[in-house]
mmCIF file of C-alpha atoms and ligand atoms in Angstrom:
data_model
loop_
_atom_site.group_PDB
_atom_site.id
_atom_site.type_symbol
_atom_site.label_atom_id
_atom_site.label_comp_id
_atom_site.label_asym_id
_atom_site.label_seq_id
_atom_site.Cartn_x
_atom_site.Cartn_y
_atom_site.Cartn_z
ATOM 1 C CA UNK A 814 123.452 95.179 139.277
ATOM 2 C CA UNK A 815 125.080 91.887 138.400
ATOM 3 C CA UNK A 816 122.014 90.177 137.031
ATOM 4 C CA UNK A 817 120.457 93.189 135.449
ATOM 5 C CA UNK A 818 119.912 93.650 131.740
ATOM 6 C CA UNK A 819 120.216 97.227 130.591
ATOM 7 C CA UNK A 820 119.006 97.758 127.026
ATOM 8 C CA UNK A 821 119.988 100.859 125.111
ATOM 9 C CA UNK A 822 117.487 101.801 122.443
ATOM 10 C CA UNK A 823 117.233 104.698 120.015
ATOM 11 C CA UNK A 824 117.664 105.754 116.423
ATOM 12 C CA UNK A 825 120.864 105.146 114.452
ATOM 13 C CA UNK A 826 123.623 107.514 115.506
ATOM 14 C CA UNK A 827 122.358 108.233 119.026
ATOM 15 C CA UNK A 828 125.485 106.706 120.608
ATOM 16 C CA UNK A 829 124.197 103.330 121.814
ATOM 17 C CA UNK A 830 127.517 101.580 121.251
ATOM 18 C CA UNK A 831 129.656 104.462 122.464
ATOM 19 C CA UNK A 832 127.713 105.087 125.670
ATOM 20 C CA UNK A 833 126.962 101.392 126.125
ATOM 21 C CA UNK A 834 130.633 100.459 126.250
ATOM 22 C CA UNK A 835 131.381 103.243 128.735
ATOM 23 C CA UNK A 836 128.395 102.294 130.861
ATOM 24 C CA UNK A 837 129.314 98.606 130.933
ATOM 25 C CA UNK A 838 132.844 99.524 131.876
ATOM 26 C CA UNK A 839 131.734 101.781 134.724
ATOM 27 C CA UNK A 840 129.240 99.213 135.972
ATOM 28 C CA UNK A 841 131.827 96.439 135.613
ATOM 29 C CA UNK A 842 129.529 94.338 133.530
ATOM 30 C CA UNK A 843 129.513 92.893 130.011
ATOM 31 C CA UNK A 844 128.715 94.890 126.897
ATOM 32 C CA UNK A 845 126.849 93.345 123.969
ATOM 33 C CA UNK A 846 125.916 94.754 120.583
ATOM 34 C CA UNK A 847 122.870 92.984 119.147
ATOM 35 C CA UNK A 848 123.901 93.855 115.577
ATOM 36 C CA UNK A 849 127.114 91.892 116.159
ATOM 37 C CA UNK A 850 125.122 88.979 117.558
ATOM 38 C CA UNK A 851 122.961 89.056 114.412
ATOM 39 C CA UNK A 852 126.096 89.085 112.240
ATOM 40 C CA UNK A 853 127.502 86.087 114.132
ATOM 41 C CA UNK A 854 124.284 84.139 113.729
ATOM 42 C CA UNK A 855 123.854 84.961 110.029
ATOM 43 C CA UNK A 856 127.602 84.729 109.353
ATOM 44 C CA UNK A 857 127.225 87.898 107.285
ATOM 45 C CA UNK A 858 127.703 91.607 107.933
ATOM 46 C CA UNK A 859 124.490 93.603 108.456
ATOM 47 C CA UNK A 860 124.719 95.246 105.018
ATOM 48 C CA UNK A 861 124.894 91.872 103.314
ATOM 49 C CA UNK A 862 122.054 90.451 105.378
ATOM 50 C CA UNK A 863 119.943 93.321 104.034
ATOM 51 C CA UNK A 864 121.153 93.036 100.442
ATOM 52 C CA UNK A 865 121.243 89.237 100.167
ATOM 53 C CA UNK A 866 118.566 88.017 102.543
ATOM 54 C CA UNK A 867 116.378 91.121 102.795
ATOM 55 C CA UNK A 868 115.254 93.341 105.649
ATOM 56 C CA UNK A 869 112.502 90.913 106.703
ATOM 57 C CA UNK A 870 115.081 88.184 107.370
ATOM 58 C CA UNK A 871 117.228 90.659 109.302
ATOM 59 C CA UNK A 872 114.204 91.538 111.457
ATOM 60 C CA UNK A 873 113.440 87.858 112.007
ATOM 61 C CA UNK A 874 116.951 87.134 113.287
ATOM 62 C CA UNK A 875 116.954 90.338 115.347
ATOM 63 C CA UNK A 876 113.659 89.371 117.019
ATOM 64 C CA UNK A 877 114.784 85.825 117.714
ATOM 65 C CA UNK A 878 117.997 86.972 119.354
ATOM 66 C CA UNK A 879 116.323 89.665 121.437
ATOM 67 C CA UNK A 880 113.422 87.533 122.589
ATOM 68 C CA UNK A 881 115.781 84.787 123.773
ATOM 69 C CA UNK A 882 118.251 87.150 125.398
ATOM 70 C CA UNK A 883 119.349 86.019 128.843
ATOM 71 C CA UNK A 884 122.753 87.539 129.474
ATOM 72 C CA UNK A 885 123.046 90.255 132.085
ATOM 73 C CA UNK A 886 124.955 93.348 131.062
ATOM 74 C CA UNK A 887 124.530 96.392 128.869
ATOM 75 C CA UNK A 888 122.993 95.568 125.501
ATOM 76 C CA UNK A 889 123.045 97.975 122.575
ATOM 77 C CA UNK A 890 120.186 97.328 120.151
ATOM 78 C CA UNK A 891 119.670 98.274 116.507
ATOM 79 C CA UNK A 892 117.560 101.332 115.762
ATOM 80 C CA UNK A 893 114.713 99.232 114.355
ATOM 81 C CA UNK A 894 114.334 96.888 117.337
ATOM 82 C CA UNK A 895 111.146 98.646 118.452
ATOM 83 C CA UNK A 896 109.316 98.024 115.162
ATOM 84 C CA UNK A 897 108.273 94.527 116.247
ATOM 85 C CA UNK A 898 105.467 94.434 118.798
ATOM 86 C CA UNK A 899 106.838 91.314 120.488
ATOM 87 C CA UNK A 900 110.231 92.983 120.800
ATOM 88 C CA UNK A 901 108.567 95.921 122.524
ATOM 89 C CA UNK A 902 106.725 93.549 124.834
ATOM 90 C CA UNK A 903 109.963 91.753 125.675
ATOM 91 C CA UNK A 904 111.749 95.022 126.410
ATOM 92 C CA UNK A 905 108.915 96.330 128.586
ATOM 93 C CA UNK A 906 107.727 93.263 130.439
ATOM 94 C CA UNK A 907 110.859 91.546 131.533
ATOM 95 C CA UNK A 908 113.085 92.608 134.359
ATOM 96 C CA UNK A 909 114.993 95.038 132.196
ATOM 97 C CA UNK A 910 116.076 98.598 132.405
ATOM 98 C CA UNK A 911 115.472 100.262 129.052
ATOM 99 C CA UNK A 912 117.269 103.504 128.275
ATOM 100 C CA UNK A 913 116.227 105.547 125.259
ATOM 101 C CA UNK A 914 119.083 107.672 124.000
ATOM 102 C CA UNK A 915 117.395 110.661 122.462
ATOM 103 C CA UNK A 916 119.692 113.480 121.318
ATOM 104 C CA UNK A 917 118.377 116.116 118.918
ATOM 105 C CA UNK A 918 117.779 115.406 115.236
ATOM 106 C CA UNK A 919 120.687 117.711 114.354
ATOM 107 C CA UNK A 920 123.097 115.575 116.369
ATOM 108 C CA UNK A 921 121.752 112.367 114.848
ATOM 109 C CA UNK A 922 121.774 113.770 111.319
ATOM 110 C CA UNK A 923 125.403 114.804 111.534
ATOM 111 C CA UNK A 924 126.401 111.407 112.920
ATOM 112 C CA UNK A 925 124.660 109.371 110.236
ATOM 113 C CA UNK A 926 125.345 111.727 107.316
ATOM 114 C CA UNK A 927 128.101 109.575 105.811
ATOM 115 C CA UNK A 928 126.974 106.226 107.093
ATOM 116 C CA UNK A 929 126.627 103.177 104.912
ATOM 117 C CA UNK A 930 123.965 101.637 107.038
ATOM 118 C CA UNK A 931 121.406 100.030 104.705
ATOM 119 C CA UNK A 932 118.534 102.075 106.167
ATOM 120 C CA UNK A 933 120.506 105.274 105.515
ATOM 121 C CA UNK A 934 121.784 104.614 102.005
ATOM 122 C CA UNK A 935 118.295 103.841 100.734
ATOM 123 C CA UNK A 936 116.841 107.158 101.958
ATOM 124 C CA UNK A 937 117.044 110.915 101.505
ATOM 125 C CA UNK A 938 117.664 113.132 104.523
ATOM 126 C CA UNK A 939 113.988 114.121 104.513
ATOM 127 C CA UNK A 940 112.954 110.470 104.556
ATOM 128 C CA UNK A 941 115.321 109.729 107.438
ATOM 129 C CA UNK A 942 113.932 112.646 109.390
ATOM 130 C CA UNK A 943 110.452 111.293 108.788
ATOM 131 C CA UNK A 944 111.502 107.783 109.862
ATOM 132 C CA UNK A 945 113.015 109.201 113.061
ATOM 133 C CA UNK A 946 109.786 111.084 113.773
ATOM 134 C CA UNK A 947 107.699 107.978 113.081
ATOM 135 C CA UNK A 948 109.751 105.770 115.393
ATOM 136 C CA UNK A 949 110.068 108.075 118.382
ATOM 137 C CA UNK A 950 106.793 107.105 120.031
ATOM 138 C CA UNK A 951 107.860 103.442 119.896
ATOM 139 C CA UNK A 952 111.138 104.171 121.684
ATOM 140 C CA UNK A 953 109.180 106.196 124.202
ATOM 141 C CA UNK A 954 106.716 103.358 124.746
ATOM 142 C CA UNK A 955 109.563 101.057 125.883
ATOM 143 C CA UNK A 956 111.721 103.512 127.801
ATOM 144 C CA UNK A 957 112.241 103.530 131.565
ATOM 145 C CA UNK A 958 114.764 106.352 131.219
ATOM 146 C CA UNK A 959 115.058 108.948 128.469
ATOM 147 C CA UNK A 960 118.478 110.513 128.077
ATOM 148 C CA UNK A 961 119.242 113.394 125.763
ATOM 149 C CA UNK A 962 122.858 113.996 126.721
ATOM 150 C CA UNK A 963 126.130 112.321 125.888
ATOM 151 C CA UNK A 964 127.950 112.091 129.225
ATOM 152 C CA UNK A 965 127.955 108.633 130.755
ATOM 153 C CA UNK A 966 128.164 109.922 134.325
ATOM 154 C CA UNK A 967 125.155 112.107 133.761
ATOM 155 C CA UNK A 968 123.354 109.050 132.422
ATOM 156 C CA UNK A 969 124.377 107.007 135.473
ATOM 157 C CA UNK A 970 123.001 109.665 137.775
ATOM 158 C CA UNK A 971 119.539 108.918 136.318
ATOM 159 C CA UNK A 972 119.728 105.162 136.923
HETATM 160 C C1 S3P B 1025 118.775 99.721 111.796
HETATM 161 C C2 S3P B 1025 119.784 100.151 112.624
HETATM 162 C C3 S3P B 1025 121.107 99.503 112.663
HETATM 163 C C4 S3P B 1025 121.004 98.042 112.236
HETATM 164 C C5 S3P B 1025 120.313 97.922 110.923
HETATM 165 C C6 S3P B 1025 118.893 98.510 110.956
HETATM 166 C C7 S3P B 1025 117.487 100.467 111.797
HETATM 167 O O1 S3P B 1025 121.639 99.559 113.981
HETATM 168 O O2 S3P B 1025 120.328 97.281 113.201
HETATM 169 O O3 S3P B 1025 121.102 98.577 109.967
HETATM 170 O O4 S3P B 1025 116.483 99.968 111.261
HETATM 171 O O5 S3P B 1025 117.453 101.590 112.356
HETATM 172 P P1 S3P B 1025 122.195 100.915 114.667
HETATM 173 O O6 S3P B 1025 121.009 101.643 115.239
HETATM 174 O O7 S3P B 1025 123.090 100.396 115.737
HETATM 175 O O8 S3P B 1025 122.909 101.671 113.620
#
């Protein structure tokens, strides 16, 4: 386990940070949140990267960090990580375990309802539902494991 990279992917609100921290703890490995790594690199919070530098710049930094990622551990990614083809290639082709957290839309919707994430505040609920539907095949394309639950031990039993 010690050298393994376990990437958690999935839409906003699926529990990547929550389950990722529990998983890293149980596996006695490090936990990383790629959004925090992006914030450190840009020296700005995600919302301000979007508003001041634009989404394209955010995606550029996100891709650069992911594609140079070398640290073993559990890594929570942003919901849009799978939009970039090279990101998908990186996730799939390297010696990674990729877990797609995939609860129902109702669970996701309730979790992101009052979020100030830039992708959420710019969209209606119908548009977010559409975005979720549009992205799902990209998460699926990268996933070694698909997990619909919320219990970390149940997740570990699939690994
Ligand atoms: C995004 C998801 C966010 C963050 C950024 C863009 C997206 O991460 O990377 O706001 O495009 O879905 P979380 O999935 O951790 O909220």
